[in-house]
PDB file of C-alpha atoms and ligand atoms in Angstrom:
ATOM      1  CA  UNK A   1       0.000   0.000   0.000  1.00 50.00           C
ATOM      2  CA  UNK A   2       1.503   3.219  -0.993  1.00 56.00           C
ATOM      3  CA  UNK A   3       1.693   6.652   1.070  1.00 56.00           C
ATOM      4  CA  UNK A   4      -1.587   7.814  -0.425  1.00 56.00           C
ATOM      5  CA  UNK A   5      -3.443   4.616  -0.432  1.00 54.00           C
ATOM      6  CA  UNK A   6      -2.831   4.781   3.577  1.00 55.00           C
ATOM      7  CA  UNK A   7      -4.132   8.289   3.769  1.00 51.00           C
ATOM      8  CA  UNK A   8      -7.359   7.651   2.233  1.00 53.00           C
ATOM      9  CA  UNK A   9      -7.752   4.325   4.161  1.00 53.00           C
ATOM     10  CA  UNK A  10      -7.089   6.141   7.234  1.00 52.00           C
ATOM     11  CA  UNK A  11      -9.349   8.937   6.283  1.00 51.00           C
ATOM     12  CA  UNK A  12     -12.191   6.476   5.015  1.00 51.00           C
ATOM     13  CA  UNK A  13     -11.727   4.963   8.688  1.00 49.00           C
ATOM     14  CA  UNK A  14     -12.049   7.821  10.556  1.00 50.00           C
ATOM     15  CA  UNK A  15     -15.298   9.318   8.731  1.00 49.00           C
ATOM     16  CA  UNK A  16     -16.442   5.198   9.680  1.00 46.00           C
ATOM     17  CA  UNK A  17     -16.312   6.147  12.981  1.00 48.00           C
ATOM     18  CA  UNK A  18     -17.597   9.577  13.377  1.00 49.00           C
ATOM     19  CA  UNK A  19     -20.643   8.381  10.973  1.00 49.00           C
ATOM     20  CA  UNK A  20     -21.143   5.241  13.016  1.00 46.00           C
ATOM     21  CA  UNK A  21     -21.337   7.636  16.520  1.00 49.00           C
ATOM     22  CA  UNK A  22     -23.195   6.272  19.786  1.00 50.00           C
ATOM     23  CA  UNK A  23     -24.209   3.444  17.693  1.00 52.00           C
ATOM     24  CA  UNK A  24     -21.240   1.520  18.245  1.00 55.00           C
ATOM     25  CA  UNK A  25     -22.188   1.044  21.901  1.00 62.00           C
ATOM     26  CA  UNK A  26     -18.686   1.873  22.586  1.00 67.00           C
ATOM     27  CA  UNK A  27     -18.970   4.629  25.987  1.00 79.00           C
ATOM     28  CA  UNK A  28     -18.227   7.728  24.196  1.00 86.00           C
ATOM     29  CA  UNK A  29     -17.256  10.886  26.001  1.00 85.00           C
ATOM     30  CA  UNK A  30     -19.612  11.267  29.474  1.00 93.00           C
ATOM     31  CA  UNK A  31     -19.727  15.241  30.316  1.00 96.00           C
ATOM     32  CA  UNK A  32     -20.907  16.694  32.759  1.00 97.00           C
ATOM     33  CA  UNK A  33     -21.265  20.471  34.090  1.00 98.00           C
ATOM     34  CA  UNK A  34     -20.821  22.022  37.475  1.00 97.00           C
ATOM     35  CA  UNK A  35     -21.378  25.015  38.991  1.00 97.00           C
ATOM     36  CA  UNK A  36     -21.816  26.985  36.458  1.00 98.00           C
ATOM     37  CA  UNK A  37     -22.654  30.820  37.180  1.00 98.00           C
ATOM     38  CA  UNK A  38     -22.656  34.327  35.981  1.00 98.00           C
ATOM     39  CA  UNK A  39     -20.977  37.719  37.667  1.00 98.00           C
ATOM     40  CA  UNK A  40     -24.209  39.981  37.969  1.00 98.00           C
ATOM     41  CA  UNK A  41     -22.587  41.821  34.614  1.00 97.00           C
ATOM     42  CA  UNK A  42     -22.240  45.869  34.727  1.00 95.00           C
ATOM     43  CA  UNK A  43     -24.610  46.228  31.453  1.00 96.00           C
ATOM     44  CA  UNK A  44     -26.287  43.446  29.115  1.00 96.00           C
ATOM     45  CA  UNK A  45     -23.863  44.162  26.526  1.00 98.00           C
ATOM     46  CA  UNK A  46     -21.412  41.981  28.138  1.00 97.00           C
ATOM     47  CA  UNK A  47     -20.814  39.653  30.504  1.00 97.00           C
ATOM     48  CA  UNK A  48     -18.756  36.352  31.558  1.00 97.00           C
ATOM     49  CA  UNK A  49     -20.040  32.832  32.789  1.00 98.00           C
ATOM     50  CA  UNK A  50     -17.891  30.099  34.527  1.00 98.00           C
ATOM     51  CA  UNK A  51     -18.054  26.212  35.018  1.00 98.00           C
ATOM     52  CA  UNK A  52     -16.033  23.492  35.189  1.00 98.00           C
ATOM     53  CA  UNK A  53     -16.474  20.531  32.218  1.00 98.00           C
ATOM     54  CA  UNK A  54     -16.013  17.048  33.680  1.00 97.00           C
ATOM     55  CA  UNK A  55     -15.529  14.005  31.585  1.00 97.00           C
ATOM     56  CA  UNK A  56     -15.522  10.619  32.230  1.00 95.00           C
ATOM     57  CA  UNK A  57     -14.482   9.161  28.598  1.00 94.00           C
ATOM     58  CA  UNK A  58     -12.715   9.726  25.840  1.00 95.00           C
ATOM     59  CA  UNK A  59     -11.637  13.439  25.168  1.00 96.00           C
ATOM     60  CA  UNK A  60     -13.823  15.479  23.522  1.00 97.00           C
ATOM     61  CA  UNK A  61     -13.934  19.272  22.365  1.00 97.00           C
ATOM     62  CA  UNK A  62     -16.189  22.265  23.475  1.00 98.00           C
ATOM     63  CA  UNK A  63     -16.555  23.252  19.737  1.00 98.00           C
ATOM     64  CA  UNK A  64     -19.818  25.634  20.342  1.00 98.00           C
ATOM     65  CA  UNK A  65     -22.113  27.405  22.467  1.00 98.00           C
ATOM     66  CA  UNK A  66     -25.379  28.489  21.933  1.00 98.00           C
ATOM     67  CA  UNK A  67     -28.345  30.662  23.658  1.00 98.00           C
ATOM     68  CA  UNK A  68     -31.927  32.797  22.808  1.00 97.00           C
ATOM     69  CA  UNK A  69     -30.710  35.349  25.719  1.00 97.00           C
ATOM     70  CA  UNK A  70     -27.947  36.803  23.504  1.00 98.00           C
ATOM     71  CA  UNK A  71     -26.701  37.598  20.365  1.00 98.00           C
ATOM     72  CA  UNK A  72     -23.562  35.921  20.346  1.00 97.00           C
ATOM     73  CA  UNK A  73     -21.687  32.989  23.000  1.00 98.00           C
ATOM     74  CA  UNK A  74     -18.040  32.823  22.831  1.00 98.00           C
ATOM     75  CA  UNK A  75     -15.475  30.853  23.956  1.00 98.00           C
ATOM     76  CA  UNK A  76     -12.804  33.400  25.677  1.00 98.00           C
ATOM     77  CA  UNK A  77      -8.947  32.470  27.017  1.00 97.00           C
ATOM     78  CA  UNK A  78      -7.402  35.281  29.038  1.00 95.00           C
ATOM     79  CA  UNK A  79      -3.431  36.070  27.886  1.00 93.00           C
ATOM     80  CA  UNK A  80      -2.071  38.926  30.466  1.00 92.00           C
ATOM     81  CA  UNK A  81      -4.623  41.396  30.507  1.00 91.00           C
ATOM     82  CA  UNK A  82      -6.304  40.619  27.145  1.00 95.00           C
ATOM     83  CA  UNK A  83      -9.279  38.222  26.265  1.00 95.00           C
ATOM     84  CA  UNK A  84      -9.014  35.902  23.029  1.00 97.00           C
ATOM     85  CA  UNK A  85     -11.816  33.974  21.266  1.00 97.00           C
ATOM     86  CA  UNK A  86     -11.125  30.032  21.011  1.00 97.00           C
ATOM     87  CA  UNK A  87     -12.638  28.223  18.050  1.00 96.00           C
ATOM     88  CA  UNK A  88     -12.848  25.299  20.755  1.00 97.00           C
ATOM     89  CA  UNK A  89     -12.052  24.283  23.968  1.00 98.00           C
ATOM     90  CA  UNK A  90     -10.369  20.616  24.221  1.00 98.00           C
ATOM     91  CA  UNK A  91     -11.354  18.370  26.901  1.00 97.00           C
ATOM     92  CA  UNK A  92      -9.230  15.462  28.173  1.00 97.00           C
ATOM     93  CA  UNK A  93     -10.045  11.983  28.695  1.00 96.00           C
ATOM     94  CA  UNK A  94     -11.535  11.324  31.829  1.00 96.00           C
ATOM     95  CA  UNK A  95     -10.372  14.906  33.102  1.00 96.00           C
ATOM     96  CA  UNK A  96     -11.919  18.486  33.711  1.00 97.00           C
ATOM     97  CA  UNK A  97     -11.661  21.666  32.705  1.00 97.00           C
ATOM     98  CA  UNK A  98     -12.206  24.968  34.514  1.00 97.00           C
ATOM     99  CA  UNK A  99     -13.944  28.027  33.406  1.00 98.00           C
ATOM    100  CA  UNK A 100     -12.966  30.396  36.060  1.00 96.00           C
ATOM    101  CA  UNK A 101     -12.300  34.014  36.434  1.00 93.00           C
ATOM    102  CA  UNK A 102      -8.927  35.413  34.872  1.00 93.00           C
ATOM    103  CA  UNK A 103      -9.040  32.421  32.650  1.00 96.00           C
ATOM    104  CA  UNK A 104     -11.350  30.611  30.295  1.00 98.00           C
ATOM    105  CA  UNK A 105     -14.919  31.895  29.942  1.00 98.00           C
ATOM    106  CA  UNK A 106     -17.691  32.559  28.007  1.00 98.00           C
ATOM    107  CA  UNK A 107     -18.621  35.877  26.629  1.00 98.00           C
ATOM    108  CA  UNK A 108     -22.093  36.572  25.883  1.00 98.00           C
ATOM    109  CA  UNK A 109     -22.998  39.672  24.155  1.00 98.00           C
ATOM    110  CA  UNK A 110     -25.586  41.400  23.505  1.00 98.00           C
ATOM    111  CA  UNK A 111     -28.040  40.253  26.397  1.00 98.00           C
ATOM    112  CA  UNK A 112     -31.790  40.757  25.639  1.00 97.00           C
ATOM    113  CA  UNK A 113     -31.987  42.100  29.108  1.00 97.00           C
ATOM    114  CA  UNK A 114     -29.472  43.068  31.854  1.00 97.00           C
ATOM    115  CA  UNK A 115     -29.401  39.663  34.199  1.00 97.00           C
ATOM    116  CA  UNK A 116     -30.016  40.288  38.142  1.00 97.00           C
ATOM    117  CA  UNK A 117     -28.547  37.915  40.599  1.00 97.00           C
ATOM    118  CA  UNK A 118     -30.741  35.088  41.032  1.00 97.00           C
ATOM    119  CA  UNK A 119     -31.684  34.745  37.065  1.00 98.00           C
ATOM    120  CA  UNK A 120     -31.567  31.873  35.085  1.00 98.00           C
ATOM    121  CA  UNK A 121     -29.879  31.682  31.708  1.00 98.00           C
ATOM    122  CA  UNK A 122     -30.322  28.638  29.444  1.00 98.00           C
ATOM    123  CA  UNK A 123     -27.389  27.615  27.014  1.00 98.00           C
ATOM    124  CA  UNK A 124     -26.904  24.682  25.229  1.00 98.00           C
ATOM    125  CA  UNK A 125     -22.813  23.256  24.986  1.00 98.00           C
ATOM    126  CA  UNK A 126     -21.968  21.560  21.657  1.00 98.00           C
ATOM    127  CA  UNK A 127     -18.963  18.997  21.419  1.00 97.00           C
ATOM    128  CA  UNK A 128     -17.151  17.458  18.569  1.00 97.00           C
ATOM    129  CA  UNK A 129     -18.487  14.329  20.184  1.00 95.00           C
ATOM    130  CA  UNK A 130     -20.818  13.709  22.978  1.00 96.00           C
ATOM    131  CA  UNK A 131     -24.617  14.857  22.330  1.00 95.00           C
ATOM    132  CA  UNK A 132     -25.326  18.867  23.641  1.00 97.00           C
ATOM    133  CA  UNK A 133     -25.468  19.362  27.640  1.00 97.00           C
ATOM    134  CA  UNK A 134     -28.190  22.194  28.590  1.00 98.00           C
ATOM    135  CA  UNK A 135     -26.683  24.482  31.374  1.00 98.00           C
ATOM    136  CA  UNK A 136     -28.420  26.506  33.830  1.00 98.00           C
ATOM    137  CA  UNK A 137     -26.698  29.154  34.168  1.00 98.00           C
ATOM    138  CA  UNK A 138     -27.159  31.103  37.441  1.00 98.00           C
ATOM    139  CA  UNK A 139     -26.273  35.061  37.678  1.00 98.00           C
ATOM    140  CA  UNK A 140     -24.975  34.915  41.112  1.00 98.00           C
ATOM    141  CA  UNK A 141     -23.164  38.729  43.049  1.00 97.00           C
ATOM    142  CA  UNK A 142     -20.615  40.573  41.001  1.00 95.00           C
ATOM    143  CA  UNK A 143     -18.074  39.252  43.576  1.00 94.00           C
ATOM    144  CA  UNK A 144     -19.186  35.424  44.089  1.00 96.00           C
ATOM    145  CA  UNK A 145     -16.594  33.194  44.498  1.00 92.00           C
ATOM    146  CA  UNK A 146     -17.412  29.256  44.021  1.00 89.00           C
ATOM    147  CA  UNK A 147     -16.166  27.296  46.290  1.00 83.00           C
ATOM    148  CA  UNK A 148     -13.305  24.869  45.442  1.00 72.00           C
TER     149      UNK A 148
HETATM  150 CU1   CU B   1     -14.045  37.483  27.331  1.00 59.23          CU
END
């Protein structure tokens, strides 16, 4: 089998798999999401949310969030002072990861209203592989601080 023959019989295996999904009854990735909250933001044009991811399978990748209670969800990494959007968010096998201020976040903007502590918002986390987790989102005090 030459070099290209191998690519394309790789590539042919891999799209197997991703086509084949949960039906395989292999355990695929098993997420789950804590603790997730909101700063009561300054004005509905912006504002942060925090949680930790936890899996216990394979790894997996946040690749997308979603809401109806802004315009826009990003995924945000903190470098020194500055924020930067992530295409996606990589989660490791049987591991966590931490949303938590001065690092990792999401950014919603554009609010449809200006969220008050004890509000609800509803998003929707989409991975490269396990099926979309609905999160609660609760807008807690500006300075909450979850416990460890
Ligand atoms: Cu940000």
């Amino acid at each position: 089998m030459n070099r290209r023959t191998a690519l394309t019989a790789a590539l042919a295996l891999t799209a197997g798999l991703a086509l084949a999904g949960c039906d395989t009854g292999e355990p695929g990735p098993q997420i789950q999401v804590d603790g997730a909250y909101m700063p009561q933001p300054v004005t509905q044009d912006m504002a942060g949310a925090f949680f930790t991811i936890k899996n216990s399978g394979p790894a997996d990748k946040l690749v997308a969030v979603t809401t109806d209670q802004a315009k826009d969800v990003t995924i945000h990494k903190t470098v020194g002072n500055k924020m930067e959007q992530v295409k996606e968010l990589p989660i490791p096998e049987n591991g966590e990861v931490r949303l938590e201020r001065g690092g990792t976040h999401l950014m919603f903007m554009g609010l449809k209203y200006k969220p008050t502590k004890d509000d609800v918002i509803g998003i929707e986390l989409q991975f490269a592989h396990a099926e979309p987790v609905k999160v609660s989102v609760q807008v807690r005090a500006v300075n909450y601080q979850p416990k460890k």
